[in-house]
XYZ file of C-alpha atoms in Angstrom:
553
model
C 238.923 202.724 239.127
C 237.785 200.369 236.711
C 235.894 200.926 233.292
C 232.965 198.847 232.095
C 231.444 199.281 228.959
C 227.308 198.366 229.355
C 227.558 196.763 225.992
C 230.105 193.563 227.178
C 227.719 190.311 226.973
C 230.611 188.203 228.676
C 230.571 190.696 231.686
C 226.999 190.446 232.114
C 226.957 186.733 231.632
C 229.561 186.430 234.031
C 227.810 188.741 236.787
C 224.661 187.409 235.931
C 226.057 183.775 237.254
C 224.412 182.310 240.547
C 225.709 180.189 242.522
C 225.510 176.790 241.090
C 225.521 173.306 243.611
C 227.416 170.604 241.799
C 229.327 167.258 243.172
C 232.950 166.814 242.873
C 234.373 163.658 240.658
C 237.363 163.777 242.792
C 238.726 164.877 246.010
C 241.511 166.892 244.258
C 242.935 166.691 240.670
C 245.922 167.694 241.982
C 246.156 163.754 243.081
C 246.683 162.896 239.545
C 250.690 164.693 239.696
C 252.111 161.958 240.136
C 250.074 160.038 237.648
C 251.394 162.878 235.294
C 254.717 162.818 236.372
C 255.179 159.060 235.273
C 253.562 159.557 232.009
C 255.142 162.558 230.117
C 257.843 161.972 228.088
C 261.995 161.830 228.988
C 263.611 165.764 228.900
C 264.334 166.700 225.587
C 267.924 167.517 224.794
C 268.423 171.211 224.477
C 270.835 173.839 223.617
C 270.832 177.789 225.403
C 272.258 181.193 225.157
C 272.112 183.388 228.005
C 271.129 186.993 227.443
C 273.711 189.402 227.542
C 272.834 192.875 230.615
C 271.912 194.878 227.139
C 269.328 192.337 226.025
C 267.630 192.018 229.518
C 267.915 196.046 229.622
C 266.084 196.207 226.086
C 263.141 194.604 227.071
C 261.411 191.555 229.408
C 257.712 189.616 229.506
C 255.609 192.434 230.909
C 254.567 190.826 234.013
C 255.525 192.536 236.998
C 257.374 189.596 238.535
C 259.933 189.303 235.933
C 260.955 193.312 236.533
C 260.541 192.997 240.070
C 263.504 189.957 239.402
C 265.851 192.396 238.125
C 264.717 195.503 239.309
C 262.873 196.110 242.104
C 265.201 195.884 245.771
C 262.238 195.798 247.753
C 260.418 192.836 245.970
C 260.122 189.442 247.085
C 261.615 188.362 244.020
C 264.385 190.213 243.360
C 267.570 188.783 242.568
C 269.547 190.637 239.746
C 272.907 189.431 240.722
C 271.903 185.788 240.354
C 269.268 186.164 237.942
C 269.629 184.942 234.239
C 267.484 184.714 230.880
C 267.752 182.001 228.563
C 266.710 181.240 224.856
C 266.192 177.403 224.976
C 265.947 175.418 221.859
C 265.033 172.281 222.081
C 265.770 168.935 219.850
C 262.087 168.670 218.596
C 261.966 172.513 217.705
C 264.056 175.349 216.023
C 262.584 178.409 217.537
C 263.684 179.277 221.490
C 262.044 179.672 224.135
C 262.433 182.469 226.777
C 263.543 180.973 230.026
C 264.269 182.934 233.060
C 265.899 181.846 236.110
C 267.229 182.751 239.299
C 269.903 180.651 241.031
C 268.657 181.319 244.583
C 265.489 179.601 243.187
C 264.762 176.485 244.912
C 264.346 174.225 241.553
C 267.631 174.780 239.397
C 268.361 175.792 236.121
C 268.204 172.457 234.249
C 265.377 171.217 236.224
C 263.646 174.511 234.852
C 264.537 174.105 231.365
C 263.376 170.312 231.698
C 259.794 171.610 232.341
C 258.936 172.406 229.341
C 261.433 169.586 227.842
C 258.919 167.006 228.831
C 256.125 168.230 226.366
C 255.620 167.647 223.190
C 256.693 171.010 220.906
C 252.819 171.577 219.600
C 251.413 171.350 223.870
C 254.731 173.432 224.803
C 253.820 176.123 221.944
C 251.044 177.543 224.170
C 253.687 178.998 226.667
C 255.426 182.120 225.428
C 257.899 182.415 228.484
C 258.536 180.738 231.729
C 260.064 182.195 234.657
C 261.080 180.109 237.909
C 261.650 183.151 240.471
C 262.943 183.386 243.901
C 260.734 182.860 246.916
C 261.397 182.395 250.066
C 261.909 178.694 250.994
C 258.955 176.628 251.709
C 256.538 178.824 249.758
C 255.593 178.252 245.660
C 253.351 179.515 243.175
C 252.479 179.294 239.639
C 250.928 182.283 238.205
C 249.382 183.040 234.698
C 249.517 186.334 232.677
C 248.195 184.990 229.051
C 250.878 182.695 227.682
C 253.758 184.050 230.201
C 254.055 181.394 232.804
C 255.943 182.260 236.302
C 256.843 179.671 239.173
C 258.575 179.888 242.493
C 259.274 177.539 244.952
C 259.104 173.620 243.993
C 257.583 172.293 241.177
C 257.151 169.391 239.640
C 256.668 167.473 235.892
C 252.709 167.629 236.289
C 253.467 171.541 236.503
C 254.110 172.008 233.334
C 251.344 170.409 232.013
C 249.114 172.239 234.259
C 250.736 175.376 232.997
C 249.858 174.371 229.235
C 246.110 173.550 230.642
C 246.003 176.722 232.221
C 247.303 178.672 229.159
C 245.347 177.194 227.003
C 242.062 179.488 229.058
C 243.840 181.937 230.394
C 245.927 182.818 227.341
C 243.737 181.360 224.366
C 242.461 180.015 222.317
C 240.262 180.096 225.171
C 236.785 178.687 226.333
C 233.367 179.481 224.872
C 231.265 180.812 228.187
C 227.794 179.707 227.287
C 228.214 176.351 225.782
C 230.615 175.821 229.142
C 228.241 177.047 231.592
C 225.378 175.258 229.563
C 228.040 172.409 230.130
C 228.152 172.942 233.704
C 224.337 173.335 234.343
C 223.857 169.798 232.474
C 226.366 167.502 233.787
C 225.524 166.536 237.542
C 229.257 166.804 239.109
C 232.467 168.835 238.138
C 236.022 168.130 238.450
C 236.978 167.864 242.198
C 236.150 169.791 245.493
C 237.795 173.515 244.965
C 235.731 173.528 241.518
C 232.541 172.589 243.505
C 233.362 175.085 246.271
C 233.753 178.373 243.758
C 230.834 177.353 241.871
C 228.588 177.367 244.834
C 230.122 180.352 246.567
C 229.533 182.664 243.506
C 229.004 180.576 240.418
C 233.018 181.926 238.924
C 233.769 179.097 236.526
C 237.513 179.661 236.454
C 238.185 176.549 239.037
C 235.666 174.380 237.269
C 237.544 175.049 233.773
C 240.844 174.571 235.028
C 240.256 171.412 236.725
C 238.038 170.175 233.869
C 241.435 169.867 231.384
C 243.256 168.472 234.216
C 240.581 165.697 233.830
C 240.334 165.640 229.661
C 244.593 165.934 229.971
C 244.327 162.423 232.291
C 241.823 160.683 229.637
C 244.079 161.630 226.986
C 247.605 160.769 227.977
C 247.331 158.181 230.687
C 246.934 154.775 229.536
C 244.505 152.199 231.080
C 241.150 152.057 233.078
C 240.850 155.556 234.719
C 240.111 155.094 238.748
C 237.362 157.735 237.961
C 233.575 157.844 235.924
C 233.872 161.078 234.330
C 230.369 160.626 232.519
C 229.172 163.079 235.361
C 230.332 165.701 233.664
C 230.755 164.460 229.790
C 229.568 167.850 228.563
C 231.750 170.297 229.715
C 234.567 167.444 228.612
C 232.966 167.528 225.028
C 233.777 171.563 225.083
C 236.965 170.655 226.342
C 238.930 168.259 224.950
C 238.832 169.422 220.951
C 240.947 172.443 222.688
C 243.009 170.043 223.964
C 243.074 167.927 221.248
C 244.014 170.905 218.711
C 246.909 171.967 220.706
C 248.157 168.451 221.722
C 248.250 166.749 218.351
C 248.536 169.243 215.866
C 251.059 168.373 213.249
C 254.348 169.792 212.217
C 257.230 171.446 214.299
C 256.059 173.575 217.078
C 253.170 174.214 215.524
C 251.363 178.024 216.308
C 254.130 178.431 218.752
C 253.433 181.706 221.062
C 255.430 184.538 221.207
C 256.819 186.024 223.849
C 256.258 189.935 224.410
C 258.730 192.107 225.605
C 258.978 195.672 227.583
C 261.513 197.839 228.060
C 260.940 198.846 231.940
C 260.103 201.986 233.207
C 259.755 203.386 235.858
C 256.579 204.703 238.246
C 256.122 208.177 238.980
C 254.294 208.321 241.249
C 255.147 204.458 243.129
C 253.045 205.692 246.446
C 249.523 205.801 244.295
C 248.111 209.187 242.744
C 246.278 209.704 245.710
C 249.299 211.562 247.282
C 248.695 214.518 245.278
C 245.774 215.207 246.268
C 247.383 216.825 249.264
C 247.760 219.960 247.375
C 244.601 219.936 246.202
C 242.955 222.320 243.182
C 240.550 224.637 243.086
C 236.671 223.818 242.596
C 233.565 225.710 241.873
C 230.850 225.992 244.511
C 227.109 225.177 244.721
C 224.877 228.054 243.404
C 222.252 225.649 244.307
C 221.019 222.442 245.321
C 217.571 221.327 245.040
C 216.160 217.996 246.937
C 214.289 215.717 245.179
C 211.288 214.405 246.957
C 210.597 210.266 246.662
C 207.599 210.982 245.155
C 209.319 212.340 241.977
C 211.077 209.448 241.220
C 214.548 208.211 241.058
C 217.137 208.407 237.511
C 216.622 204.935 236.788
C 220.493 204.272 236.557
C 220.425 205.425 240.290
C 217.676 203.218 241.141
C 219.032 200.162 239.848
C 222.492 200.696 240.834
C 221.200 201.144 244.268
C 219.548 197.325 244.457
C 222.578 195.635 243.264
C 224.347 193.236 245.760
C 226.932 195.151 247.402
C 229.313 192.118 246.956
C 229.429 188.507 246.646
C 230.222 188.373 250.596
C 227.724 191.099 251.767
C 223.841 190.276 249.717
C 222.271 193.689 250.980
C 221.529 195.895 248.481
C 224.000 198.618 247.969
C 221.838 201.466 249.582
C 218.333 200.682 250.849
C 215.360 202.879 249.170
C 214.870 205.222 252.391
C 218.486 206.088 251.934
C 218.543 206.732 248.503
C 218.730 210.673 247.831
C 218.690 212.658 244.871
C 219.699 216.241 243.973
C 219.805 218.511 241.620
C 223.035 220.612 241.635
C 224.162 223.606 240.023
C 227.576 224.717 240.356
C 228.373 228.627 239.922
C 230.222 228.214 236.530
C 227.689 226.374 234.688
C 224.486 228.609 235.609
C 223.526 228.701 231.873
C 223.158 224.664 231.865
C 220.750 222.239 233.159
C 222.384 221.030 236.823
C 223.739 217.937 237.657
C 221.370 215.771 238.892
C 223.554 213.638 241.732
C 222.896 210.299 243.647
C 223.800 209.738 247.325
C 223.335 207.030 249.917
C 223.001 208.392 253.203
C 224.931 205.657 254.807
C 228.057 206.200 252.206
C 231.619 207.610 253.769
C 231.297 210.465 251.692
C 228.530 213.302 252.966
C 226.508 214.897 250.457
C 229.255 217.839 251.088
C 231.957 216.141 250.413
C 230.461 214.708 247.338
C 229.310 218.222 245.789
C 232.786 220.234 246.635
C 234.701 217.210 244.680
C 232.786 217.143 241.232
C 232.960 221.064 241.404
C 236.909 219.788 241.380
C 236.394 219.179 237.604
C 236.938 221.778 235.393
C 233.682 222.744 233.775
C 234.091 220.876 230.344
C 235.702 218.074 231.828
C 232.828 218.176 234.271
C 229.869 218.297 230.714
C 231.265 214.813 229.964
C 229.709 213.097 232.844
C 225.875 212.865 233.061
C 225.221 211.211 236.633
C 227.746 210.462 239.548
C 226.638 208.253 242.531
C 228.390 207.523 246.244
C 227.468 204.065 248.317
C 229.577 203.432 251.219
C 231.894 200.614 250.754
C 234.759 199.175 252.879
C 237.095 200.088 250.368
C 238.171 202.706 248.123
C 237.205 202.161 244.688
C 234.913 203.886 241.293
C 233.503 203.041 237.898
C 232.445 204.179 235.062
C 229.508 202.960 232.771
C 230.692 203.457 228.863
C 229.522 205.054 226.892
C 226.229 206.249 228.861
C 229.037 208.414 231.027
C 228.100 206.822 234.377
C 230.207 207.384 237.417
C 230.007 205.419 240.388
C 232.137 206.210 243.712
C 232.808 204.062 246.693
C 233.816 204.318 250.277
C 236.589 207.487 250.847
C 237.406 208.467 247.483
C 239.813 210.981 247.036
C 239.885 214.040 244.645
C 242.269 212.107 242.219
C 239.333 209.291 242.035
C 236.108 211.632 241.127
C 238.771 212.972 238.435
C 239.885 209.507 236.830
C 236.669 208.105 236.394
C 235.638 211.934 234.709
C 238.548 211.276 232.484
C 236.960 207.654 231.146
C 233.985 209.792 229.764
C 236.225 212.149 228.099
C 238.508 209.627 226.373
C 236.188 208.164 223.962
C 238.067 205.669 222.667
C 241.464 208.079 222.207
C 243.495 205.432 224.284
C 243.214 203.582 221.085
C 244.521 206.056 218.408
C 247.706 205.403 217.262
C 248.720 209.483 218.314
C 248.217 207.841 222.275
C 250.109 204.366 221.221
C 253.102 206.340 220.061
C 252.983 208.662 222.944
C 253.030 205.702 225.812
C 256.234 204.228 223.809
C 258.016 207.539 223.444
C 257.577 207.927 227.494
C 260.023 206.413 229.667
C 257.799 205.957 232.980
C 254.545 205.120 233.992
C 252.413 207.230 235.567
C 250.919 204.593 238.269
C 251.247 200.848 239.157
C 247.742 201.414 237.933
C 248.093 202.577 234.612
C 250.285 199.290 233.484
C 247.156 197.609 233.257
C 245.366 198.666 230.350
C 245.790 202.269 227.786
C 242.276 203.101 228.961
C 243.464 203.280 232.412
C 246.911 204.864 231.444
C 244.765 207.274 229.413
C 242.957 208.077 233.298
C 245.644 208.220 235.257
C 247.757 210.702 233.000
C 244.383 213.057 232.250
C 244.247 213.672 236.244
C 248.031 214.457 235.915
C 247.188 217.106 232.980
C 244.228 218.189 234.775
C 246.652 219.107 238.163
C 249.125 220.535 235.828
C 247.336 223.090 234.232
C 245.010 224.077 237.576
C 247.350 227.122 238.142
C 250.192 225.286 239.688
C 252.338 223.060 237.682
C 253.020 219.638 238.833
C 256.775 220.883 238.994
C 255.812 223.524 241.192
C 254.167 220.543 243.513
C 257.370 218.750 243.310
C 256.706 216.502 240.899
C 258.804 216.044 237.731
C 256.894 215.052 234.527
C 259.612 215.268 231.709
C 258.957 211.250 231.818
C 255.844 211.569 230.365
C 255.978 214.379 227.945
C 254.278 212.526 225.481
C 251.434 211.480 226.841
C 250.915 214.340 228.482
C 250.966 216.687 225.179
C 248.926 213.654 223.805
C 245.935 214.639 225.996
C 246.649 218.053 225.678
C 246.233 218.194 222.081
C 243.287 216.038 222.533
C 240.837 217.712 224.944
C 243.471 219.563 227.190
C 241.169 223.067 226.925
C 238.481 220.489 228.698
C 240.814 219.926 231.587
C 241.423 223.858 232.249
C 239.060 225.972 234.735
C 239.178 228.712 232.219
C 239.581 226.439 229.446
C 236.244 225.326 227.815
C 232.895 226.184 229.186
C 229.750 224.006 230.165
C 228.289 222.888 227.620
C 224.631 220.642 227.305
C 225.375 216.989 228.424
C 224.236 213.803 227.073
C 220.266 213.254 228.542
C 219.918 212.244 231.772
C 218.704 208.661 232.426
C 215.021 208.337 232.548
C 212.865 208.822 235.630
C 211.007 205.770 237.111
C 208.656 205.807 240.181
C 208.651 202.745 242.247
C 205.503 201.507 243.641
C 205.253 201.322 247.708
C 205.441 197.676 247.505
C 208.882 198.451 245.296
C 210.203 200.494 247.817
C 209.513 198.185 250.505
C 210.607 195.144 248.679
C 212.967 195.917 246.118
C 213.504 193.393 243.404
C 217.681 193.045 243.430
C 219.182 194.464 240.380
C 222.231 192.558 238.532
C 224.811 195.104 238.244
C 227.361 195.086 235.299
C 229.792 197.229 238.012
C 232.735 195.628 239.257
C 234.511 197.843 242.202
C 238.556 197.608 241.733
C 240.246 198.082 245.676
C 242.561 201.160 245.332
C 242.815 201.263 249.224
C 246.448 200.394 249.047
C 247.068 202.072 245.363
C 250.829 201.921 245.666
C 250.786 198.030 245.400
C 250.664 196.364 242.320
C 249.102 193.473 244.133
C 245.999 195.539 244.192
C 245.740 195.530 240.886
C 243.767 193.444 238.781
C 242.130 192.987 235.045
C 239.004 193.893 233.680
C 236.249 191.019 235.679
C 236.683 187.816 233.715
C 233.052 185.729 233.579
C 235.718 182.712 235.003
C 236.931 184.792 237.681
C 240.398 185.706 238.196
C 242.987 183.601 237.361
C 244.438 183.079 241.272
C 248.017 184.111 241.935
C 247.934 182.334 244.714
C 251.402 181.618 246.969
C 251.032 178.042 248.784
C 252.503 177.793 252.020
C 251.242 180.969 253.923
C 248.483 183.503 254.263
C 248.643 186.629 251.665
């Protein structure tokens, strides 16, 4: 249930990407490890505190992998009774660095600490925190979340470069997109085989980036004739390496030295997903009327155009063909005095036309005004979207009641989820709403508005059997905020925003349709409960992988 504004240049950039057919220089730069290995520096010396239960309790890096260390029994991970955290201080620096460690991990503590010993205090800078977790044996990982760097398994010296490459992208300063993929599109090769495979799959440029600085990092530190001719792809190293250079060499004592950021952790209400309220569900105005629109009388042009865009990067048909593209007008019994709704459905889409109608008559009437069009494709998954701030709401495959009402709730927020009244709610609450709503305030904002909006339908969320007290705040928040919106006898209809325009395809349009580049990307809420399903806003690179090596997941 993922947001998009239709005014982010990066997203369309990064959507707009085709597939791209470029050599590799090498096989794998993960051949160079050992290279690396020999090259860095001796460990420096070091001195460490451990954190005291209180400390850990006040507050870790917000990843979930860290909480799941200490506090989730059913994780992977978990291993509070041998788990530590560390402020490491190293010779060559006086601020710490967070460290944590568990001692079932297969790499030990001083191994860990040596990691980051090996680079110099201006590369290490770029990594906030570090966390070697427990796994079970013969499987590792190295996963990203901005500066926060988290291993399991074994690891070696090379790692922790790779980890300051990586941050250095995934955490910042970052990589200019055009003049990388202008880069790209120039030089005739890119860094080894996985980079050429992504980039001709769908043209993501996350594998071609990463493996790019493991090629600028081996030009830099390792001395002598290279075994390589990186002039294939000079370009995207001439982007590259004055990041590299800036963080590598820059003068002083730990220079710019990152942060970490700490949470104190909460729990989730409702651990399962939202969707399992929906078994109670609320009441819903019906149809007065619903009027067919003919294909001669055109399409809305957002439905049009949504309906040609590739349904994914695995499946290139359009997302509903023409001759199943329908289009209705529909107006609901409390909004008679207002122009209908004018809904978009593909006949081949999970949802019937039925289903479709009886849900958005779910949304209170002024919650309901906020939202201008609302379309349903089928899709494999469950998933919706919303187009910012033209009020655009997409739905895929069997979307529940609590879907139709998050996505609603993105056209009511209007930028409240930044206000400093919604920031001091979210830290005055002690649990999270969803797995979900960890991810960003504009989905915390959606998650806790369908909350408000089943709270106040008659029958309290208390009365369901669900206890809210948690999130008091945020709840009141909204209230304050548009909470007559989210009441059936709250605020009335009221005129929406215009409808998109109409546009009438010509035969040969129908029968050929030109495919339309989308700025939609679908987020899988199939198995909501999981924070595994989760994932950020679509990156132009693609998502940073959080891969585990050693098995299938």
């Amino acid at each position: 249930m993922v947001v998009l504004s239709s005014l982010c240049p990066l997203m369309l950039l990064g959507l707009a990407s085709a597939q791209i057919i470029k050599k590799p220089l090498v096989r794998s730069t993960h051949d160079f490890d050992s290279t690396f290995d020999a090259t860095l520096s001796a460990p420096q010396k070091y001195t460490y505190k451990k954190w005291t239960t209180d400390e850990i309790e006040q507050g870790l890096p917000p990843d979930s992998t860290w909480s799941a260390s200490y506090y989730d029994r059913e994780s992977r991970h978990y291993c509070r009774d041998d788990f530590s955290v560390y402020n490491v201080t190293y010779a060559d620096c006086p601020e710490p660095w967070l460290i944590g460690h568990c001692a079932k991990a297969e790499i030990g503590r001083e191994a860990t600490f040596d990691l980051l010993g090996r680079l110099p205090s201006s590369a290490r800078g770029v990594i906030s925190d570090l966390l070697n977790a427990n796994i079970e044996r013969g499987l590792s990982f190295r996963f990203h979340d901005k500066h926060s760097v988290l291993f399991g398994g074994h690891f070696r010296p090379a790692d922790g470069l790779k980890a300051v490459l990586s941050a250095l992208w995934v955490g910042g300063p970052g990589v200019p997109y055009e003049p990388f993929l202008n880069a790209v599109n120039a030089d005739t090769c890119v860094a080894d085989e996985q980079a050429a495979e992504s980039l001709e799959r769908d043209g993501s440029l996350g594998d071609a980036v990463d493996r790019a600085f493991a090629v600028a990092a081996y030009l830099k530190l390792v001395k002598g004739n290279p075994p390589f001719d990186a002039s294939c792809m000079s370009n995207q190293l001439k982007v590259l390496r004055p990041i590299l250079d800036q963080r590598w060499d820059a003068p002083g004592q730990c220079p710019d030295k990152k942060a970490p950021i700490l949470e104190k952790y909460r729990t989730v209400l409702f651990s399962a997903g939202i969707e399992v309220i929906n078994t109670d569900p609320v009441p819903g105005s019906r149809a007065a009327e619903i009027v067919y629109w003919p294909k001669y009388e055109g399409y809305p042009e957002f439905c049009w155009n949504e309906a040609r865009a590739q349904r994914s990067n695995d499946d290139p048909r359009p997302r509903c063909e023409p001759r199943n593209l329908n289009v209705y007008n529909v107006t609901y019994e409390d909004c008679l005095d207002q122009d209908p709704w004018t809904i978009c459905h593909c006949s081949d889409a999970q949802q019937s036309l039925d289903d479709v109608i009886r849900r958005v008559g779910k949304l209170p009437p002024g919650l309901r005004s906020h939202m201008v069009h609302l379309i349903a494709f089928e899709h494999s998954s469950v998933g919706g979207a919303a187009i910012l701030p033209l009020n655009m709401v997409f739905i895929f495959g069997e979307a529940q009641d609590s879907v139709y009402m998050h996505e609603a709730s993105h056209c009511i927020d209007r930028g409240f989820y930044r206000s400093e009244t919604f920031r001091t709610a979210k830290a005055r609450d002690s649990c999270w709403p969803t797995h979900y709503s960890k991810s960003a305030d504009i989905e915390l904002f959606a998650e806790i508005g369908v909350l408000h909006l089943y709270d106040k339908s008659g029958k309290t969320l208390l009365e369901r059997g669900h206890d809210p007290a948690c999130l008091a705040n945020g709840l009141k928040a909204i209230d304050d905020y548009v909470g007559l919106d989210y009441q059936r006898d709250g605020t009335k209809c009221f005129k929406r925003k215009p409808n998109s325009r109409t546009v009438y395809p010509s035969e040969f349009q129908f029968q050929s349709p030109e495919p339309y580049i989308s700025n939609v990307v679908i987020e899988d809420f199939s198995n909501s409960g999981e924070v595994s399903s989760l994932s950020s806003p679509a990156s132009p690179w693609g998502d940073y992988p959080r891969e585990i090596h050693g098995q299938q997941v």
